[in-house]
Coordinates of C-alpha atoms and ligand atoms in Angstrom, one line a residue:
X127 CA 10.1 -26.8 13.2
X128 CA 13.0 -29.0 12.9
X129 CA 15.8 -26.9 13.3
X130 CA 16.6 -24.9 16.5
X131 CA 16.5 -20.8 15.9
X132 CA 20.6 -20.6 16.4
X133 CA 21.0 -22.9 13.5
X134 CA 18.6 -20.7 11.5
X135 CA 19.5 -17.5 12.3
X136 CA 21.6 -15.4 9.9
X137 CA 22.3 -12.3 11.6
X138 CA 21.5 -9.2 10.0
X139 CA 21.5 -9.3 6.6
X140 CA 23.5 -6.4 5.3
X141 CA 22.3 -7.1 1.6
X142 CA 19.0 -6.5 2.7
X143 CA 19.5 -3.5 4.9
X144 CA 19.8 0.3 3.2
X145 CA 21.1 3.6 4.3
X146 CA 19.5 6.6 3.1
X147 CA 22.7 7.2 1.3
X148 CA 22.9 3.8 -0.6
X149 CA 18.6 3.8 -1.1
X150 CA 17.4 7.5 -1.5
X151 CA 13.9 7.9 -0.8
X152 CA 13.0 8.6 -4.9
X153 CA 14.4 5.3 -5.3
X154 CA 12.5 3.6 -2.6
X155 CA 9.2 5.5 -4.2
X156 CA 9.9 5.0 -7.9
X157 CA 7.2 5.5 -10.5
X158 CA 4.3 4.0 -9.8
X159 CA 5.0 3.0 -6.3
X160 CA 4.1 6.8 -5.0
X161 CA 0.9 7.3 -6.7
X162 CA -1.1 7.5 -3.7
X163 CA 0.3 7.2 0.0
X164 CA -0.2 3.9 1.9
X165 CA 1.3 3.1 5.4
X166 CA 2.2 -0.6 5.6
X167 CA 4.2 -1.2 2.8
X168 CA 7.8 -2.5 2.2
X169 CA 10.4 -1.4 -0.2
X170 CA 10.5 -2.7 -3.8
X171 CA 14.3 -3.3 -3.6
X172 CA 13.6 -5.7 -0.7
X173 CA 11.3 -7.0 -2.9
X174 CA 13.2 -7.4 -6.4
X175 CA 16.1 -9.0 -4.0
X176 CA 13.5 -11.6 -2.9
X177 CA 12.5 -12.4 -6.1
X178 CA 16.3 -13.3 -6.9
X179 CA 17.0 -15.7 -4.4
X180 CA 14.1 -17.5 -3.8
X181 CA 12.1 -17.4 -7.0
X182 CA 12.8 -19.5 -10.3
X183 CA 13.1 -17.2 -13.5
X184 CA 9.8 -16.4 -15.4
X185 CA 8.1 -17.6 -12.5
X186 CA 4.7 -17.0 -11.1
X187 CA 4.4 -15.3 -7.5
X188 CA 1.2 -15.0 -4.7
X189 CA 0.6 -12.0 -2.8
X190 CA -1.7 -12.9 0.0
X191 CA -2.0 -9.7 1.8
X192 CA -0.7 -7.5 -1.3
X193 CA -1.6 -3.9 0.2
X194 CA -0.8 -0.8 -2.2
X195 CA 0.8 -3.6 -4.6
X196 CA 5.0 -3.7 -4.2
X197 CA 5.3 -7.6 -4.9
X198 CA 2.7 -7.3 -8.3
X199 CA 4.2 -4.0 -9.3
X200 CA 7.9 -5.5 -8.9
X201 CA 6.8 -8.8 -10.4
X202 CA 5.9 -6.9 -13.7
X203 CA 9.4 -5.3 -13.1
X204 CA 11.0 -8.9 -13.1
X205 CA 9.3 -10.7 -15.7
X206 CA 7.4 -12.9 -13.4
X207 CA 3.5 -13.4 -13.4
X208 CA 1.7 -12.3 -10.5
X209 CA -2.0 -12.7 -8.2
X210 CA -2.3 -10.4 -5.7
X211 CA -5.2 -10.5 -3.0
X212 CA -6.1 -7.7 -0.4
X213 CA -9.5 -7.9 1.5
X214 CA -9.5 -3.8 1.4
X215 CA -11.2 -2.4 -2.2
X216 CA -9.2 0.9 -2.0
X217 CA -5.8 -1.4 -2.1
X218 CA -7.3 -3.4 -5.1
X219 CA -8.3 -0.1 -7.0
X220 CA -5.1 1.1 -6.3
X221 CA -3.6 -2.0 -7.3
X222 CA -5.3 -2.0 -10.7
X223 CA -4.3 1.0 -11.4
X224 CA -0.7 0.9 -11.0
X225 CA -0.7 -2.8 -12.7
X226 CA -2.8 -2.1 -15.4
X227 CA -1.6 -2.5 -19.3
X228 CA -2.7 1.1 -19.7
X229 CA -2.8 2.4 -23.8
X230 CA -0.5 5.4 -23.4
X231 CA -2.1 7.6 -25.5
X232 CA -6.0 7.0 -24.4
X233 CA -4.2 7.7 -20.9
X234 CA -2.4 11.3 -21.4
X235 CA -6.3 12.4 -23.3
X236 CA -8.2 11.1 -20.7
X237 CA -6.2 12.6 -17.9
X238 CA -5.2 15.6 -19.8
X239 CA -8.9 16.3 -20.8
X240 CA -10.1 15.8 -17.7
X241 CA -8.0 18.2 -15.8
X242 CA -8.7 20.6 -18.7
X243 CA -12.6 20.4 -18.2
X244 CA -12.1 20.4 -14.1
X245 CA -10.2 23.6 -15.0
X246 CA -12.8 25.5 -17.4
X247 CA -15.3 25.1 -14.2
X248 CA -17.0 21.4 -15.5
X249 CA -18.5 19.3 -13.4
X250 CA -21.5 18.2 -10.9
X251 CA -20.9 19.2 -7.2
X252 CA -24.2 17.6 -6.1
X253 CA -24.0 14.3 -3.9
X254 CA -22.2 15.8 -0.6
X255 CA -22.5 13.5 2.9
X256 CA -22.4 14.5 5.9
X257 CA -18.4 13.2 6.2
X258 CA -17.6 15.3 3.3
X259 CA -18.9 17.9 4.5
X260 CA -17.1 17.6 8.3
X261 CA -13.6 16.8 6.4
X262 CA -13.4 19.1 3.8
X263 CA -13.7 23.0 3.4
X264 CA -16.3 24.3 0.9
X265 CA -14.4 24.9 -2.2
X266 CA -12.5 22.0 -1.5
X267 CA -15.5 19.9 -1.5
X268 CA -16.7 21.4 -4.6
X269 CA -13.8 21.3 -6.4
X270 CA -13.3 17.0 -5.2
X271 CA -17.0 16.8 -6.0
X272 CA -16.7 18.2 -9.4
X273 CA -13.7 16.5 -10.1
X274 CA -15.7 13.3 -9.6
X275 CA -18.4 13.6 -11.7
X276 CA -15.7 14.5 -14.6
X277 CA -13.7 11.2 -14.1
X278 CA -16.9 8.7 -14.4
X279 CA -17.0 9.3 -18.0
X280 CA -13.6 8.5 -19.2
X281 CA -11.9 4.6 -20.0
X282 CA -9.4 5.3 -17.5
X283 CA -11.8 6.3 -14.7
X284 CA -10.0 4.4 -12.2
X285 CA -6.6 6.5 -12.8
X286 CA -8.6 9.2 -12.0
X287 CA -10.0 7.8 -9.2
X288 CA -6.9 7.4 -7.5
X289 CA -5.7 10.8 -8.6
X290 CA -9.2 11.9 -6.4
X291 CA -8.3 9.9 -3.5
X292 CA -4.9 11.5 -3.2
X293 CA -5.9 14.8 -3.5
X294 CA -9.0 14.2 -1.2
X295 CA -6.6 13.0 1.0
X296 CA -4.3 16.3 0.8
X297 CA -7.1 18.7 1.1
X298 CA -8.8 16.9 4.5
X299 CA -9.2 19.5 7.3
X300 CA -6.5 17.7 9.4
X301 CA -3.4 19.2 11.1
X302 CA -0.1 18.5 9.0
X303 CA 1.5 16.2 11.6
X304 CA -1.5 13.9 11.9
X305 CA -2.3 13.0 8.3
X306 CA -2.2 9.3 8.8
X307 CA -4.9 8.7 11.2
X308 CA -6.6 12.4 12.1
X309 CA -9.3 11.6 14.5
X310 CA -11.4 14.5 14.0
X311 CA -11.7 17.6 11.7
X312 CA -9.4 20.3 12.3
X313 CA -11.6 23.8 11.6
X314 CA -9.5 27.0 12.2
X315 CA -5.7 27.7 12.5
X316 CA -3.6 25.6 15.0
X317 CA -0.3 25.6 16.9
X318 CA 1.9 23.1 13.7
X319 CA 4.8 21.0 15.9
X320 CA 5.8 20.1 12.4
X321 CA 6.8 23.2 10.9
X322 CA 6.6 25.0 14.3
X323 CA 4.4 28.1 13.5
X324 CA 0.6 28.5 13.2
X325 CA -0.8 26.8 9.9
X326 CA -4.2 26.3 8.9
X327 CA -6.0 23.9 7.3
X328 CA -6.4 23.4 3.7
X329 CA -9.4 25.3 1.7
X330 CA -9.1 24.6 -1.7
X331 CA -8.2 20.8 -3.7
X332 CA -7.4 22.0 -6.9
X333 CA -3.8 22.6 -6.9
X334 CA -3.8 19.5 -5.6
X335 CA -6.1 17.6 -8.5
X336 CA -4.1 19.2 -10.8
X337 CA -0.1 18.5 -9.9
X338 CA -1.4 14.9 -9.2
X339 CA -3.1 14.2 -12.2
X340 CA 0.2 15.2 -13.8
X341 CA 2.5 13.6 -11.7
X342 CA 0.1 10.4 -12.0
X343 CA 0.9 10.3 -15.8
X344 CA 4.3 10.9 -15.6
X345 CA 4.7 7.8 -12.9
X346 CA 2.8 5.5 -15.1
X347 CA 4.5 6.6 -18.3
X348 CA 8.0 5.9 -16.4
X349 CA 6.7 2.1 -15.3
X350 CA 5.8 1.5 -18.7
X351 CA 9.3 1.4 -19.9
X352 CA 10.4 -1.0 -17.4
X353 CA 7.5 -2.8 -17.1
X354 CA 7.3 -6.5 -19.0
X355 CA 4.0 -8.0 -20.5
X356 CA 4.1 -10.6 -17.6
X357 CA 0.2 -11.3 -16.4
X358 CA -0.9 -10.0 -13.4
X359 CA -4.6 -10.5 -11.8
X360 CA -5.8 -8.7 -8.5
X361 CA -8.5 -10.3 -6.4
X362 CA -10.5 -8.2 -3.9
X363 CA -11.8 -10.2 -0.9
X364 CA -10.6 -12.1 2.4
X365 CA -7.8 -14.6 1.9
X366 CA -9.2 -17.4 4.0
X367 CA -12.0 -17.4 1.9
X368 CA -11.2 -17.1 -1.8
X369 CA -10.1 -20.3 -4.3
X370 CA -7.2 -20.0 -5.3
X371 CA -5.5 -20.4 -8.8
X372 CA -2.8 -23.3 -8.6
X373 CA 0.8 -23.6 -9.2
X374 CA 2.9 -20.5 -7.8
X375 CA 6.4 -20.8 -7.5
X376 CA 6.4 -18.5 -4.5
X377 CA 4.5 -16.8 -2.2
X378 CA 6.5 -13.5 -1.1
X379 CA 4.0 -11.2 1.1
X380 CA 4.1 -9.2 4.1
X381 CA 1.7 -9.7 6.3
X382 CA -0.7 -7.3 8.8
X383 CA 0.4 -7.2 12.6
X384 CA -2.1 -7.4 15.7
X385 CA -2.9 -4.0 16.7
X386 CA -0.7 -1.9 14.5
X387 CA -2.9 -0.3 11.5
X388 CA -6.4 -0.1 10.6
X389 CA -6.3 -0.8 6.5
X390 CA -9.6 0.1 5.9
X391 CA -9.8 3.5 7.5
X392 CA -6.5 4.9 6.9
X393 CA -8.2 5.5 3.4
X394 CA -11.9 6.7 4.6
X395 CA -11.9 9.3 2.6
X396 CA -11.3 7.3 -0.6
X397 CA -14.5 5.1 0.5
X398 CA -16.3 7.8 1.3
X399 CA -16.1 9.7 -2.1
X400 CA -16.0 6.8 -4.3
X401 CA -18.7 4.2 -2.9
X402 CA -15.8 1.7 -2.2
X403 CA -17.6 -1.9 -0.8
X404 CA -16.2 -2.3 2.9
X405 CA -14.7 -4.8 3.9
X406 CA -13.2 -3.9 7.1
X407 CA -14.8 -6.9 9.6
X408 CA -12.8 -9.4 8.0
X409 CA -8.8 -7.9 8.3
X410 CA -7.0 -9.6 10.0
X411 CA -4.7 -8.0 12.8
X412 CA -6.8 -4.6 12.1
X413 CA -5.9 -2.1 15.2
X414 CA -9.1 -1.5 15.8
X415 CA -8.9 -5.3 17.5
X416 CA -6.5 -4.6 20.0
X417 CA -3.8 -6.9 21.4
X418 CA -6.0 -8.8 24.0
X419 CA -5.1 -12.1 23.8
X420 CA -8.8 -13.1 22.1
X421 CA -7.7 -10.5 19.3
X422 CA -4.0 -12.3 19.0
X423 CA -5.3 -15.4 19.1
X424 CA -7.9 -14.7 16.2
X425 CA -4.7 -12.9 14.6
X426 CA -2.8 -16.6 14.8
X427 CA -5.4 -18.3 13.5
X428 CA -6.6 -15.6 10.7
X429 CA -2.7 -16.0 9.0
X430 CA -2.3 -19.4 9.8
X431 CA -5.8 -20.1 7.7
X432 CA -4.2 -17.3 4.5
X433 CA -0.9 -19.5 4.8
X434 CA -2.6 -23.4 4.9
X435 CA -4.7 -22.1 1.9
X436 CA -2.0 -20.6 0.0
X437 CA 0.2 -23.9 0.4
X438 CA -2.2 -26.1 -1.1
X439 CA -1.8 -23.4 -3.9
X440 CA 2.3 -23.9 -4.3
X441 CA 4.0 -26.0 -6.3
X442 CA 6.0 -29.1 -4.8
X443 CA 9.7 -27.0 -4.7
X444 CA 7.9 -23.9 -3.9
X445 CA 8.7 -20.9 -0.8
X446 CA 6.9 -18.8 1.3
X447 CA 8.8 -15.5 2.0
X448 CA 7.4 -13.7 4.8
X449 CA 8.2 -10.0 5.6
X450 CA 7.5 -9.7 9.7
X451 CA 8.4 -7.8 12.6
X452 CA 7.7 -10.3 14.7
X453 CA 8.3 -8.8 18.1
X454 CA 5.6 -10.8 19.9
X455 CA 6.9 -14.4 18.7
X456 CA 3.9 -15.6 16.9
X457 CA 5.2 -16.8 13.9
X458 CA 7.1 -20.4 14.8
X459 CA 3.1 -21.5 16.1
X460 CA 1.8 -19.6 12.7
X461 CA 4.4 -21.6 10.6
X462 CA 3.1 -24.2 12.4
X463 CA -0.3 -24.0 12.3
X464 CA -0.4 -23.7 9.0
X465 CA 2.0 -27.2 8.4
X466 CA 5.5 -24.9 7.2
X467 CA 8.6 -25.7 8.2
X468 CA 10.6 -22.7 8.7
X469 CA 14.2 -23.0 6.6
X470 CA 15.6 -19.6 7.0
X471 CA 15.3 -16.6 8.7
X472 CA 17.5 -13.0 7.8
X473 CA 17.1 -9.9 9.9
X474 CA 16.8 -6.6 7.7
X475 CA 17.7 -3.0 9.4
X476 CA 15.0 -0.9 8.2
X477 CA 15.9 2.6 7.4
X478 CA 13.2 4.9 9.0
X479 CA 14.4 8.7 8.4
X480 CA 11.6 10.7 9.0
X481 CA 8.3 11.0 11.0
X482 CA 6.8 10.0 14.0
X483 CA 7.9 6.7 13.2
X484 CA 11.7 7.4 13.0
X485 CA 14.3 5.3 14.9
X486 CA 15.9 1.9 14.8
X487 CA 13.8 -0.6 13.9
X488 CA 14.5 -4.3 12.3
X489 CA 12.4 -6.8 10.1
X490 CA 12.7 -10.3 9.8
X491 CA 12.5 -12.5 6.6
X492 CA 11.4 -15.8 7.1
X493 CA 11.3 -18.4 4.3
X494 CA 9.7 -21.6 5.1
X495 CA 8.4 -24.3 2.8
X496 CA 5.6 -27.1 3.0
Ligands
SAM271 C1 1.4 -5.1 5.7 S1 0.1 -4.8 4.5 C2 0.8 -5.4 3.0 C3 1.6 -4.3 2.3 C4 2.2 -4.7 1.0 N1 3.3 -5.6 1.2 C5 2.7 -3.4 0.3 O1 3.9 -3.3 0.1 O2 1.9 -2.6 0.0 C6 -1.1 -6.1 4.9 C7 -2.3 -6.1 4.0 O3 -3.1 -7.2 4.4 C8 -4.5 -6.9 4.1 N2 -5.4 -7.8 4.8 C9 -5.8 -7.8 6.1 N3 -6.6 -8.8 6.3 C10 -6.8 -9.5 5.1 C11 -7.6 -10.6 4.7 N4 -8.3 -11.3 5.6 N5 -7.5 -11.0 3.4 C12 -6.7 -10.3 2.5 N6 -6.0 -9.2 2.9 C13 -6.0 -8.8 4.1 C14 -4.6 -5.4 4.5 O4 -5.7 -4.8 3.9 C15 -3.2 -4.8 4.1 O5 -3.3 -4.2 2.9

């Protein structure tokens, strides 16, 4: 790649790493960015400071992999136009939603009558499957069921789509310490290592329809006072397959790892109740591939394709700025691969308080260019 990895790396970059202290978690989850949970994602302040050193001003940025939306919804945030991909429908819906130019006062009547309606007993419970059955309680499947027929007939569907998803996801009969990836229905009370006493699982879903439908307007009310009227377009599908739009100034994206996290079905329940199309035998990395070495070497050559496509896509001066914990070495043959020379590399400490996931971890940043 040109340069030897000494001459390139920078050591950790301080600027880029954030205690709890200096980055409080409401900070790190600003408006829009916690209207549904998503495991994967990085931190819009990583984001906004990547945007200031490596992209021009007014600029136009591609998200390959762009996940619960961070580099579109920060984009808005720094007056740059955006396209954002993601081969998983849940992301794009959510994505849409958090992105969209919504007309603040269709918004509040559409969510505020909905949630009125849900409340005055409206609503079709029909159209159960067998997984809603399994994963939720009686009246918490009526009350998700319901809840869906009502949001179908308003302009901001979606919104309420998302507020579904998250309260679906909330009312699941899981245990509270395994709400990422619960591997089977939990029915009756159980022994909680999280709050260490018996708990049981949830019953009902409308507390939970309710506070997020409100807390869902309140987020996109507070992003549309800092948002700018910069375009943004989200494409649904697999990278290494779709034609891209020309002339980006920058592709800024954080990849999926081998073996780490399956995309599609840490949000089943969101397919499952809203009909999403799925997509899930074309992500790349997905954990449900392992980390044989077919499954890496399918991994190297499914980014190394997303990156080759997305250069022909960047203009002549233009970066790619690649989020990665790359603890198995992949990316100088990736960079490769994919005809990038790497110019740059910064280390980031990421701050990982809480959860099973807790403990020192670091990032790398690479920028390389064609
Ligand atoms: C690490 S996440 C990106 C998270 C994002 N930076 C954020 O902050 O939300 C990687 C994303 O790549 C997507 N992905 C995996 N394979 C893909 C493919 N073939 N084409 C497009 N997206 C893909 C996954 O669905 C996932 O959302």
């Amino acid at each position: 790649m040109g340069v030897t990895q000494e001459q390139i790396y920078e050591g950790l970059d301080l600027d880029l790493s954030w205690s709890e202290r200096e980055l409080p978690e409401r900070e790190r989850t600003k408006h829009v960015h916690r209207l549904h949970p998503y495991l994967g994602k990085y931190i819009p302040q990583l984001v906004e400071e990547l945007f200031r050193r490596h992209v021009p001003a007014g600029g136009r940025v591609l998200d390959p992999f762009a996940g619960s939306g961070t580099t579109l919804v920060q984009a808005l945030e720094s007056g740059l136009d955006s396209i954002g991909i993601d081969v998983a429908a849940f992301n794009c819906l959510l994505m849409r939603v958090k992105t969209g130019a919504h007309d603040r006062f269709g918004l509040e009547h559409d969510l505020r009558d909905a949630l009125a309606r849900f409340e005055r007993g409206e609503g079709d419970a029909r159209g159960s499957t067998a997984y809603v059955r399994a994963w939720f309680a009686p009246q918490a499947r009526d009350d998700l069921l319901r809840f869906r027929s009502l949001a179908s007939g308003y302009a901001h569907a979606d919104v309420l789509r998302v507020v579904l998803a998250r309260a679906a996801r909330s009312a699941r009969r899981t245990t509270h310490f395994d709400l990422d990836f619960p591997q089977a229905p939990q029915e009756g009370p159980y022994w909680c290592h999280k709050h260490r006493r018996e708990c049981r699982p949830v019953e009902r879903a409308e507390h939970f329809l309710r506070r997020y439908t409100l807390d869902t307007l309140v987020r996109l009310k507070e992003f549309a006072r800092v948002r700018s009227r910069r375009s943004v377009e989200v494409l649904h599908g697999d990278a290494r397959e779709l034609e891209l739009p020309g002339a980006f100034d920058a592709v800024v994206t954080s990849p999926p790892y081998p073996g780490l996290i399956d995309y599609h079905e840490q949000h089943r329940y969101a397919y499952e109740l809203l009909g999403l199309d799925d997509l899930r035998g074309r992500e790349i990395g997905a954990a449900e591939w392992g980390t044989s070495g077919a499954a890496i070497t399918a991994y190297v050559e499914g980014i190394s394709a997303v990156l080759a496509s997305c250069a022909g896509a960047l203009r002549p001066r233009g970066r790619f700025v690649i989020v990665v914990n790359d603890r198995r070495d992949l990316y100088p043959e990736i960079l490769e691969r994919a005809g990038l020379g790497l110019e740059q590399r910064y280390q980031r400490h990421v701050n990982r308080r809480t959860g099973r996931r807790a403990g020192e971890y670091f990032e790398d940043v690479l920028v390389a260019r064609r």
